[in-house]
GROMACS .gro file of C-alpha atoms in nm:
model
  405
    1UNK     CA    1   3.067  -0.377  -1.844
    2UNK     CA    2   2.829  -0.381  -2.083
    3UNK     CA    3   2.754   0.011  -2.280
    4UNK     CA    4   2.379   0.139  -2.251
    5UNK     CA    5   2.191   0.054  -2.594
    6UNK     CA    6   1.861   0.202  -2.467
    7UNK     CA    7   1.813   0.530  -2.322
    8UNK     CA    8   1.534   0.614  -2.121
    9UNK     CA    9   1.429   1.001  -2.166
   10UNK     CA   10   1.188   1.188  -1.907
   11UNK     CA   11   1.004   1.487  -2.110
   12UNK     CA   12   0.826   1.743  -1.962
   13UNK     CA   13   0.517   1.905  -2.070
   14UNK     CA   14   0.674   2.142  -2.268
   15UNK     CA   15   0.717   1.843  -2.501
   16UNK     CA   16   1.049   1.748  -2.705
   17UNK     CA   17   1.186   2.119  -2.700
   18UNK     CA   18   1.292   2.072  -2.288
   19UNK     CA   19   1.498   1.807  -2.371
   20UNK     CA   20   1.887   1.875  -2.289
   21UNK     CA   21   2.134   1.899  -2.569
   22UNK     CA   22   2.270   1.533  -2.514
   23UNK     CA   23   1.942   1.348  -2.443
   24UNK     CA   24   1.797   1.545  -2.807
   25UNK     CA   25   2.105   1.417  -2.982
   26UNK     CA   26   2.037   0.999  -2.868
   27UNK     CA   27   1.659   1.050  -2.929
   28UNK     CA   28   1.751   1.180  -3.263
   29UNK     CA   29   1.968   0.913  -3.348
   30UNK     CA   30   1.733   0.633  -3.239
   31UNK     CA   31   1.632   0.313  -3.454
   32UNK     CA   32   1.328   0.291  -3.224
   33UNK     CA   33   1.135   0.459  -2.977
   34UNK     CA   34   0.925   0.325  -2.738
   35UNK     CA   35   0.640   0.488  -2.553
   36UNK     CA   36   0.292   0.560  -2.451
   37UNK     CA   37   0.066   0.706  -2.797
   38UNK     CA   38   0.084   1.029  -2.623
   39UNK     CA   39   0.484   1.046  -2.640
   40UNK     CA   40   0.507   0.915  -2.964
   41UNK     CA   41   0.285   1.187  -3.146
   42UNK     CA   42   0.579   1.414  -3.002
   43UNK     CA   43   0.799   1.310  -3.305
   44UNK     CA   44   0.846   1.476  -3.608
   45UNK     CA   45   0.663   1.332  -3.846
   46UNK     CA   46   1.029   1.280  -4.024
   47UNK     CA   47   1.235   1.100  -3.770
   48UNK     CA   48   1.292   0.733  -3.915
   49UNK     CA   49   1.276   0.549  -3.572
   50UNK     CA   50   1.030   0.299  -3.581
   51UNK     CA   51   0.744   0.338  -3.324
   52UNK     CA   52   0.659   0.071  -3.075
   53UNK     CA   53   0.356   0.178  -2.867
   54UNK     CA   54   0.346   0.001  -2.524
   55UNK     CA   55   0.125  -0.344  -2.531
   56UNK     CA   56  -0.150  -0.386  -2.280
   57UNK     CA   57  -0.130  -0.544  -2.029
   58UNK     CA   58   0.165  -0.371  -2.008
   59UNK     CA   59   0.409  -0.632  -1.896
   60UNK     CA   60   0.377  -0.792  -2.197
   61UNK     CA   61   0.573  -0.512  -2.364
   62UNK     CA   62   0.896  -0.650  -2.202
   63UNK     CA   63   0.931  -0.897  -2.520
   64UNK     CA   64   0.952  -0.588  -2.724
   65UNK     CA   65   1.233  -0.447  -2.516
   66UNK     CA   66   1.452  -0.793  -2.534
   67UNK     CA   67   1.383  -0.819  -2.886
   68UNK     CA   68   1.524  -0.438  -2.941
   69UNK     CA   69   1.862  -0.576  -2.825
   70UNK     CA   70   2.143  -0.469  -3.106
   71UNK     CA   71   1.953  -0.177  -3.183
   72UNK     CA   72   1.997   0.232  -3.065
   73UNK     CA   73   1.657   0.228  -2.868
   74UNK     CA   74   1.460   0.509  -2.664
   75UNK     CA   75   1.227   0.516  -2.430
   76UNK     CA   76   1.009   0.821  -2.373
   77UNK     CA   77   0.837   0.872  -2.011
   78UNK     CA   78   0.700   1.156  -1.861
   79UNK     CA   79   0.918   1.383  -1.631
   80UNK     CA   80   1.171   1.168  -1.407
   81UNK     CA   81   1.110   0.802  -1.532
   82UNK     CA   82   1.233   0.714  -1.178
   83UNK     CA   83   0.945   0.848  -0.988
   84UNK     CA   84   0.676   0.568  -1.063
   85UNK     CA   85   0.776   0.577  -1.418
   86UNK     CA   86   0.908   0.278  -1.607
   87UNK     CA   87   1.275   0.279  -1.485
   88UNK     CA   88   1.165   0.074  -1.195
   89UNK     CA   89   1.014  -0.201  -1.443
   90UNK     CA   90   1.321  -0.160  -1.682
   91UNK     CA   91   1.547  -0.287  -1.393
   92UNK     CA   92   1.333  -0.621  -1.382
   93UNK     CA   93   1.364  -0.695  -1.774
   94UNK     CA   94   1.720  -0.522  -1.822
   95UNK     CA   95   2.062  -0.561  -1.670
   96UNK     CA   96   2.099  -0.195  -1.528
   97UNK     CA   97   2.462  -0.141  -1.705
   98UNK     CA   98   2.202  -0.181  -2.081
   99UNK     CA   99   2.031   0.111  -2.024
  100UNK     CA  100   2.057   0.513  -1.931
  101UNK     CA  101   1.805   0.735  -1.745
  102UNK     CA  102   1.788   1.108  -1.878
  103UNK     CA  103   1.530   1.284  -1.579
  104UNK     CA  104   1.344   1.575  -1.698
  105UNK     CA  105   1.209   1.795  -1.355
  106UNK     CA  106   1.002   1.524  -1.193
  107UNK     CA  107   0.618   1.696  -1.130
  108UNK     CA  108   0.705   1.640  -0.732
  109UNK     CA  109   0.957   1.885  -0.826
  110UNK     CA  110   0.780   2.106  -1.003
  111UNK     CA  111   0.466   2.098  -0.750
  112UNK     CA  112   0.700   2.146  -0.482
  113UNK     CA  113   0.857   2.450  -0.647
  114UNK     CA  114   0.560   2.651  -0.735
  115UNK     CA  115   0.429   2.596  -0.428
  116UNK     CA  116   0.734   2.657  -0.184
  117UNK     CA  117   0.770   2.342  -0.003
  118UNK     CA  118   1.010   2.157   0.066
  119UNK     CA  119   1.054   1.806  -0.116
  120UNK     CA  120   1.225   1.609   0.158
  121UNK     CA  121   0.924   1.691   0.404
  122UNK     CA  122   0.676   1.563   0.140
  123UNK     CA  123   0.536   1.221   0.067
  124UNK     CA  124   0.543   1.164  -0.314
  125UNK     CA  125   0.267   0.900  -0.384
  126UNK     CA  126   0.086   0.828  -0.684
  127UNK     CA  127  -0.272   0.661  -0.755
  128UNK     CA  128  -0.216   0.636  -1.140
  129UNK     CA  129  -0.315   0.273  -1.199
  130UNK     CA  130  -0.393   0.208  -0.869
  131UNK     CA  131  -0.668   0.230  -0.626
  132UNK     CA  132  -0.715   0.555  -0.511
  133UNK     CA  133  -0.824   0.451  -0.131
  134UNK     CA  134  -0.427   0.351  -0.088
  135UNK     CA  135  -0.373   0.705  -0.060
  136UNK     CA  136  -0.567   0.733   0.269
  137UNK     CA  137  -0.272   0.545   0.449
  138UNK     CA  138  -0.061   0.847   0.438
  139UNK     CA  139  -0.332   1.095   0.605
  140UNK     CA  140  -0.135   1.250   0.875
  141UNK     CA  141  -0.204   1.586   1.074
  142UNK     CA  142   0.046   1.836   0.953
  143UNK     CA  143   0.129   1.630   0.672
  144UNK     CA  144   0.216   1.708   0.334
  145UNK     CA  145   0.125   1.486   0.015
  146UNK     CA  146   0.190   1.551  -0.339
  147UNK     CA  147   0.002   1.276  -0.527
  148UNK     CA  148   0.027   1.176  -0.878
  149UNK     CA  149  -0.362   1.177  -1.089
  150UNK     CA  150  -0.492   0.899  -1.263
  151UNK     CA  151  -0.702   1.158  -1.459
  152UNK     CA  152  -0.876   1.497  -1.410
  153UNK     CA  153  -1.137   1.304  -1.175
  154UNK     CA  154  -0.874   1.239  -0.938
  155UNK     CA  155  -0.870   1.559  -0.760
  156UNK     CA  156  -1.247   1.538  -0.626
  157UNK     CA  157  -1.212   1.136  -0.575
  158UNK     CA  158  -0.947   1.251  -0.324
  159UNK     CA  159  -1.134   1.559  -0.174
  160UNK     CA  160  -1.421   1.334  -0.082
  161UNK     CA  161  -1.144   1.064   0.054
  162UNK     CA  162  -1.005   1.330   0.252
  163UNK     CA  163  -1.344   1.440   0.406
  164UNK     CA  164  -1.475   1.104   0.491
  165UNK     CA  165  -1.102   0.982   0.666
  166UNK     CA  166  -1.143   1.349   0.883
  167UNK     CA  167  -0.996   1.565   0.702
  168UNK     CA  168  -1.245   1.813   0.545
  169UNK     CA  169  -1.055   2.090   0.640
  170UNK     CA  170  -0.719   2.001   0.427
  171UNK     CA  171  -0.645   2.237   0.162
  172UNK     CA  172  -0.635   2.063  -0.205
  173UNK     CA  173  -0.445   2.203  -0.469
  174UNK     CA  174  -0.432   2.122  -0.832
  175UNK     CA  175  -0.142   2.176  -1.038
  176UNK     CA  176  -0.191   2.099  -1.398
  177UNK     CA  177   0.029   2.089  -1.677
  178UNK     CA  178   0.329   2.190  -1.480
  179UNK     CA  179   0.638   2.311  -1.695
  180UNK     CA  180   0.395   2.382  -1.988
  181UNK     CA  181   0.243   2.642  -2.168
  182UNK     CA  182  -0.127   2.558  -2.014
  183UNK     CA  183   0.038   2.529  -1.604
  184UNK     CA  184  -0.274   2.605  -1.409
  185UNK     CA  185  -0.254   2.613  -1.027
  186UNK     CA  186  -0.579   2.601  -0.805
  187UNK     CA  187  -0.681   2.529  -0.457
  188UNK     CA  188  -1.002   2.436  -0.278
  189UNK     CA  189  -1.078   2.282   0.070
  190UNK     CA  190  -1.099   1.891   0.052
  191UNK     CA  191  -1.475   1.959   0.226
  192UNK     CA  192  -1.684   2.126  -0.012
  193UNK     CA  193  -1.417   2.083  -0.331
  194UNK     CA  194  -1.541   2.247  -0.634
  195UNK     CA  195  -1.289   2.283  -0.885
  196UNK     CA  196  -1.414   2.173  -1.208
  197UNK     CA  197  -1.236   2.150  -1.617
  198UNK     CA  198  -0.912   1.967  -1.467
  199UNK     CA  199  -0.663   1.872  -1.716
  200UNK     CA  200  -0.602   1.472  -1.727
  201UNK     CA  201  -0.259   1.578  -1.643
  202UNK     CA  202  -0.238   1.699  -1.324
  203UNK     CA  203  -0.104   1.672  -0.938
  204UNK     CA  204  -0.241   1.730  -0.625
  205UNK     CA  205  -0.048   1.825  -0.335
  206UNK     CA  206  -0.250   1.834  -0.011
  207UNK     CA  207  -0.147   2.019   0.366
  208UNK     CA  208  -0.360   1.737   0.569
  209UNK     CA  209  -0.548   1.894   0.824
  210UNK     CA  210  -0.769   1.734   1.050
  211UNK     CA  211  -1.131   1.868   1.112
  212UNK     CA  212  -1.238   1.987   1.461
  213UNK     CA  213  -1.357   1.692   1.600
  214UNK     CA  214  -1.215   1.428   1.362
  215UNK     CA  215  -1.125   1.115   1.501
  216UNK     CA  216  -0.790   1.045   1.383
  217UNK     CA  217  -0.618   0.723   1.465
  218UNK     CA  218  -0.269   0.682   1.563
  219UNK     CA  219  -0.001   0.426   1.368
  220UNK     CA  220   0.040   0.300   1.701
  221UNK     CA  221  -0.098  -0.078   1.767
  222UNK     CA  222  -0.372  -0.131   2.004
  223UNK     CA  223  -0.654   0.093   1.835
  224UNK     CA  224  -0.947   0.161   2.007
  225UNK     CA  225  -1.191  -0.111   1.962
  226UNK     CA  226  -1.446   0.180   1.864
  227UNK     CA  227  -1.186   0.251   1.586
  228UNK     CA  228  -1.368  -0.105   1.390
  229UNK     CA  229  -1.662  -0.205   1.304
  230UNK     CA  230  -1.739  -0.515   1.399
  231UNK     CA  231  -1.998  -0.741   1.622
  232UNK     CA  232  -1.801  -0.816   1.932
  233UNK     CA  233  -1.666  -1.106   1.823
  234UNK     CA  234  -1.290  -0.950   1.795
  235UNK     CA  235  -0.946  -0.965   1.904
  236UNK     CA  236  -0.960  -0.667   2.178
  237UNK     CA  237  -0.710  -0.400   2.205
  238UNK     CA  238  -0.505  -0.498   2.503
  239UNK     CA  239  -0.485  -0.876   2.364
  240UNK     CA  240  -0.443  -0.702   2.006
  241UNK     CA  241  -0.125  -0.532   2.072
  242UNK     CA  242  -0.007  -0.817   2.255
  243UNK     CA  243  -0.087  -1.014   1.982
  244UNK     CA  244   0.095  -0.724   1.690
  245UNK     CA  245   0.435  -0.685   1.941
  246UNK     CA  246   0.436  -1.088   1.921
  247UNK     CA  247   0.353  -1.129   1.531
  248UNK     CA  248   0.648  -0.803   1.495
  249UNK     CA  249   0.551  -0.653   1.166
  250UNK     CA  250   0.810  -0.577   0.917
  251UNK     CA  251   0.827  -0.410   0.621
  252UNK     CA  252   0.680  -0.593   0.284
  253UNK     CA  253   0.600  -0.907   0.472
  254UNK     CA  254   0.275  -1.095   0.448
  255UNK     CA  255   0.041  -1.190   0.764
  256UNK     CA  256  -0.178  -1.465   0.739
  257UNK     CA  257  -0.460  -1.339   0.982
  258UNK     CA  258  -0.692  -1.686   1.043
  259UNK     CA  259  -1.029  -1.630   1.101
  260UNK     CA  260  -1.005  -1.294   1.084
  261UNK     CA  261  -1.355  -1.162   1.179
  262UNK     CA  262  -1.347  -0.799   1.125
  263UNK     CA  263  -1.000  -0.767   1.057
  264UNK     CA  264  -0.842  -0.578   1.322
  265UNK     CA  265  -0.562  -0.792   1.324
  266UNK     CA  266  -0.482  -0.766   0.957
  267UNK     CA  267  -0.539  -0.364   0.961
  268UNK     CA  268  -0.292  -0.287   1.269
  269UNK     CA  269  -0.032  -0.532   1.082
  270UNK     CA  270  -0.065  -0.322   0.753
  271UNK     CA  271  -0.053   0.009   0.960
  272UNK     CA  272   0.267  -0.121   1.162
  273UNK     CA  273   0.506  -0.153   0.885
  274UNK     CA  274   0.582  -0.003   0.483
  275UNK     CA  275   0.385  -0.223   0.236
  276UNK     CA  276   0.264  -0.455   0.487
  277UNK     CA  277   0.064  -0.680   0.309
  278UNK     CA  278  -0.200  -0.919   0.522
  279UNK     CA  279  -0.428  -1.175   0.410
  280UNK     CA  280  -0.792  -1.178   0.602
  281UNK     CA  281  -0.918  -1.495   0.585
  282UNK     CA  282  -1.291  -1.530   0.703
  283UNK     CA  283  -1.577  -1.776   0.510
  284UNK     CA  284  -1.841  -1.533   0.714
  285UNK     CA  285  -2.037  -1.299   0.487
  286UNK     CA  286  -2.095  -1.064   0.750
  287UNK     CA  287  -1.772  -1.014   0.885
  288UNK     CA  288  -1.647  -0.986   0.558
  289UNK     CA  289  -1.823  -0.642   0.516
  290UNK     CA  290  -1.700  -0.542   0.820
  291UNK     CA  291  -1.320  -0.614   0.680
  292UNK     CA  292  -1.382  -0.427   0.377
  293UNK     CA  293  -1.522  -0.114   0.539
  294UNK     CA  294  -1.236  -0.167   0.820
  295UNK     CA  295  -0.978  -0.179   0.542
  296UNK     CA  296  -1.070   0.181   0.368
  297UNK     CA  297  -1.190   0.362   0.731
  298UNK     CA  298  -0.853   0.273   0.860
  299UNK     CA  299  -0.590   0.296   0.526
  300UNK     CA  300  -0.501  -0.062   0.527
  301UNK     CA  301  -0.471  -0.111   0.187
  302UNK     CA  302  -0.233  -0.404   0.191
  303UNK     CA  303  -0.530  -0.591   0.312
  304UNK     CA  304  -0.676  -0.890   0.055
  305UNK     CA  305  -0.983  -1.041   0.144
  306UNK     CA  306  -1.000  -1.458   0.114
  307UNK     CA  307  -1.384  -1.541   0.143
  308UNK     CA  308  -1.301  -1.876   0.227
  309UNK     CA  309  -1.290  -2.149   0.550
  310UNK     CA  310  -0.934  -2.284   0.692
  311UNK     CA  311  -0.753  -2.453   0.651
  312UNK     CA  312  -0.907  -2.526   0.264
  313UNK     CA  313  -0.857  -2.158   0.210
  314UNK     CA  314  -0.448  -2.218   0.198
  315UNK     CA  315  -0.451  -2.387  -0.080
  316UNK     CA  316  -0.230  -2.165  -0.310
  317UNK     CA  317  -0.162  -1.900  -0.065
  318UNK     CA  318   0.197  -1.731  -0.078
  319UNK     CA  319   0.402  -1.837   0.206
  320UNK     CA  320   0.355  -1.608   0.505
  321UNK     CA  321   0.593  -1.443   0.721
  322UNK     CA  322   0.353  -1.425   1.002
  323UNK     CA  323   0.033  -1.610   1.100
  324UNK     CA  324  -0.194  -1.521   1.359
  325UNK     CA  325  -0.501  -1.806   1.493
  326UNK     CA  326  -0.774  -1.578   1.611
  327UNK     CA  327  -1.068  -1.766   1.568
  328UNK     CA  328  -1.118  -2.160   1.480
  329UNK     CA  329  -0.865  -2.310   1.668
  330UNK     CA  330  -0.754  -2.671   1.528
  331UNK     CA  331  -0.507  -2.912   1.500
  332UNK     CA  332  -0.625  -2.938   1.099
  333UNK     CA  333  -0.593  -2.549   1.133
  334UNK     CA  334  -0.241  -2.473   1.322
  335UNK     CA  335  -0.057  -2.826   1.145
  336UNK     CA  336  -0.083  -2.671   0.743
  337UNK     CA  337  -0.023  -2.267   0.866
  338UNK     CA  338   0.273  -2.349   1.081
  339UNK     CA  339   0.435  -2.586   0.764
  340UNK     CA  340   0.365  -2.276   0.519
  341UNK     CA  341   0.534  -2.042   0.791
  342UNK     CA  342   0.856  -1.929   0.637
  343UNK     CA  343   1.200  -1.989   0.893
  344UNK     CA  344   1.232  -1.758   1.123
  345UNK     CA  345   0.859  -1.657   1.091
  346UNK     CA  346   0.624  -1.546   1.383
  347UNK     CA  347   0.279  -1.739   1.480
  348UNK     CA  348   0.083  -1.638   1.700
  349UNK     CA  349  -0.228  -1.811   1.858
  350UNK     CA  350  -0.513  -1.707   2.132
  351UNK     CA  351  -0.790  -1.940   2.260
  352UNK     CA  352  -1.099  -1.851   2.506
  353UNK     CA  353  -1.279  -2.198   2.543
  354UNK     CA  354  -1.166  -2.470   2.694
  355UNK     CA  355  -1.154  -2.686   2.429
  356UNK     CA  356  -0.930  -2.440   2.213
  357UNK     CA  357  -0.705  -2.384   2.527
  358UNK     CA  358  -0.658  -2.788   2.546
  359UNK     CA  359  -0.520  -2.763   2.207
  360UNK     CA  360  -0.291  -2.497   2.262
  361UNK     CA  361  -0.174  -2.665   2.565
  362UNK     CA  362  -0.100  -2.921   2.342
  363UNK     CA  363   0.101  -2.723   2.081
  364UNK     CA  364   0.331  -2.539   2.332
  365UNK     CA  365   0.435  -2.829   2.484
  366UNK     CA  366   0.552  -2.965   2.133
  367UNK     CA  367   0.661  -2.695   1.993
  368UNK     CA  368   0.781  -2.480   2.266
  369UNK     CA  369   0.716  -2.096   2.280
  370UNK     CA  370   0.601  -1.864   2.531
  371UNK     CA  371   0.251  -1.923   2.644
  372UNK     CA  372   0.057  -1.699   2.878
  373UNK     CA  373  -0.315  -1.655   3.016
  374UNK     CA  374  -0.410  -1.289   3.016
  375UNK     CA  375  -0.712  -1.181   3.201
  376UNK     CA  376  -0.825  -0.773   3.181
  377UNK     CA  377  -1.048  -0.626   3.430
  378UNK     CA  378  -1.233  -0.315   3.329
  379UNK     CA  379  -1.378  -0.047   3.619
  380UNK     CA  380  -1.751  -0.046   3.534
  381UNK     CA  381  -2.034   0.137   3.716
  382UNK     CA  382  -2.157  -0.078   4.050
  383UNK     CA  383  -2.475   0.111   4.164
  384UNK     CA  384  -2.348   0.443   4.237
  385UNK     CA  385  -1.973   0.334   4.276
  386UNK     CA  386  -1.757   0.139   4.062
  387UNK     CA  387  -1.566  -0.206   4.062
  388UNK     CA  388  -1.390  -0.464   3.883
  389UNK     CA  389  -1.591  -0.632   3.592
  390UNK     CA  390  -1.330  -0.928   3.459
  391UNK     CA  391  -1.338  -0.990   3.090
  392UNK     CA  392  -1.288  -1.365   2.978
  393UNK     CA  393  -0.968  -1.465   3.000
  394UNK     CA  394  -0.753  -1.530   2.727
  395UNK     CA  395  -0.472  -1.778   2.605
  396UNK     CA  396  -0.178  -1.644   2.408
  397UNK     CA  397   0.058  -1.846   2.259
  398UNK     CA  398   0.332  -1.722   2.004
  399UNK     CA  399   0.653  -1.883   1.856
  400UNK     CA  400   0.929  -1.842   1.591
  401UNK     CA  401   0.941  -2.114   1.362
  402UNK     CA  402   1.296  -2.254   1.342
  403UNK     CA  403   1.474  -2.359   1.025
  404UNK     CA  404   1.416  -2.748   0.922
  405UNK     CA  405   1.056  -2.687   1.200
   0.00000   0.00000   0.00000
């Protein structure tokens, strides 16, 4: 097995001081040291290593690394490099036998500790270097969240997150600097958040409540159709979570969703499954809008919007695991999504008018699959009574697309 020549050390605030005996003596004995500017001003203006700053973009700084081989090399990281720090990335451009984590108290840890929760019922999430609206996926009643900053605006970008997904009445609290001299702790309602001076270093742990009156949504498929916006033109609930059992979401896959109007179909796939990722493809302005607000109202991040027709818009699309037809039926549609369908990958198909039904007629009985026509009657006022008022019916088609297919 090959010995560790790099050694990845988490500090804490308290700087170079908290480091343990063992992890001081390999930083001290370092050629070079790599790290963010903040990290490297920790060393003593006497210790010989060389300093190598990360590059930006940062990926680029994996050269560096490689070219370190030979060499006694550190890495310096904040708290537990293995919570969203750069072990994760270090396993991608080192064998995992090259290299040695040393975790300082990660600030879930820390934030957890002052604050007398317990870690395993929290969700640790971060929205350093990433969009901040990813966070609203894990709003949950009773929930707690302890969130990594991007920077001391963080806190109030989240408050006013919270309040607009229906939570207003979730307390927010700010830890800052935790482990060091300058630990602050504060707390404020998400509705009406006022805490102001916050320390670019900071985390925010949050006890999700939901405000009288909020409509929260459930993780459940078949959301209202209320729960969207959109212009009618829609796959609706029943025939949606028909449509999500059939497509089967699964973890990290990717959904093609075809015409996706106002993207319900895309949003319940990313909701359905961890890092669901869903592309909503749909050339009509409009409906577009509707996707993007749908996206952030709802917490479907994985969602990426391709403002383009089918079947042109495939053209350099990753492969999917799933495709679902909702709108613009056609042979030129169904022949180049079903050939970029991975084996063992789910499509699914619906058609209203005739036309698209003759084509999926068509397609089933070459292809095989279970095909049904689903008709939903709603009770509706009659005068002063009520009845029966039959919505179109619909054809559903889905299918699992065999190896060699």
């Amino acid at each position: 097995m090959t010995a560790p020549w790099l050694d990845l050390i988490g500090v804490g605030d308290g700087g170079l001081e908290t480091l343990s005996p063992e992890a001081a003596a390999r930083l001290g004995r370092a050629e070079i040291v790599f790290g963010g500017h903040r990290h490297l001003a920790m060393l003593p203006a006497a210790h010989p290593a060389e300093r190598q700053p990360w590059r930006s973009p940062f990926g680029e700084s994996a050269a560096d690394i490689l070219a370190a081989r030979g060499r006694r090399a550190v890495v310096l990281a904040t708290g537990d490099p293995s919570w969203f720090g750069p072990a994760k990335w270090l396993r991608g451009v080192l064998d995992a036998a090259e290299f040695r984590v040393w975790p300082a108290p990660s600030a879930f840890s820390l934030a957890a500790a002052r604050l007398g929760w317990a870690l395993e019922d929290c969700r640790c999430l971060t929205v350093h270097g990433r969009a901040l609206e990813n966070a609203a996926a894990d709003f949950a009643e009773g929930r707690k969240l302890l969130i990594l900053s991007e920077d001391g605006a963080s806190p109030a970008a989240l408050a006013a997150l919270l309040t607009q997904a229906g939570y207003g009445a979730s307390p927010v609290h700010v830890l800052e600097h935790l482990g060091g001299p300058h630990e602050r702790i504060r707390a404020a309602l998400a509705k009406g958040f006022d805490l102001t001076d916050i320390a670019a270093l900071n985390t925010v742990a949050v006890e999700c409540v939901a405000a009288e009156g909020a409509k929260v949504w459930p993780a459940g498929p078949g959301l209202p159709d209320e729960a969207f916006r959109h212009d009618g033109k829609m796959t609706k609930r029943v025939l949606r979570a028909l449509a999500l059992s059939a497509l089967s979401p699964r973890a990290s896959e990717l959904l093609w969703d075809v015409g996706s109007g106002s993207g319900a179909i895309a949003v319940e796939w990313c909701r359905a499954a961890s890092a669901a990722r869903a592309l909503a493809i749909e050339p009509n302005p409009e409906r577009l809008a509707f996707i993007r607000e749908n996206r952030i109202r709802l917490a479907a991040p994985g969602i990426t919007i391709v403002p383009a027709r089918a079947p042109e818009a495939f053209d350099g699309l990753a492969a999917p695991d799933a495709v679902f037809i909702g709108g613009g039926l056609t042979e030129s549609v169904f022949a180049p999504a079903y050939q970029a369908l991975k084996p063992g990958g789910r499509l699914v198909a619906h058609a209203v008018t005739l036309e698209s039904e003759a084509i999926l007629l068509g397609l089933h009985a070459e292809h095989g699959g279970d095909l049904m026509r689903v008709s939903v009657d709603h009770a509706s006022p009659v005068g002063p009574f009520r009845g029966w008022r039959p919505s179109m019916p619909v054809l559903h088609w889905h299918l699992t697309k065999e190896a060699g297919a």
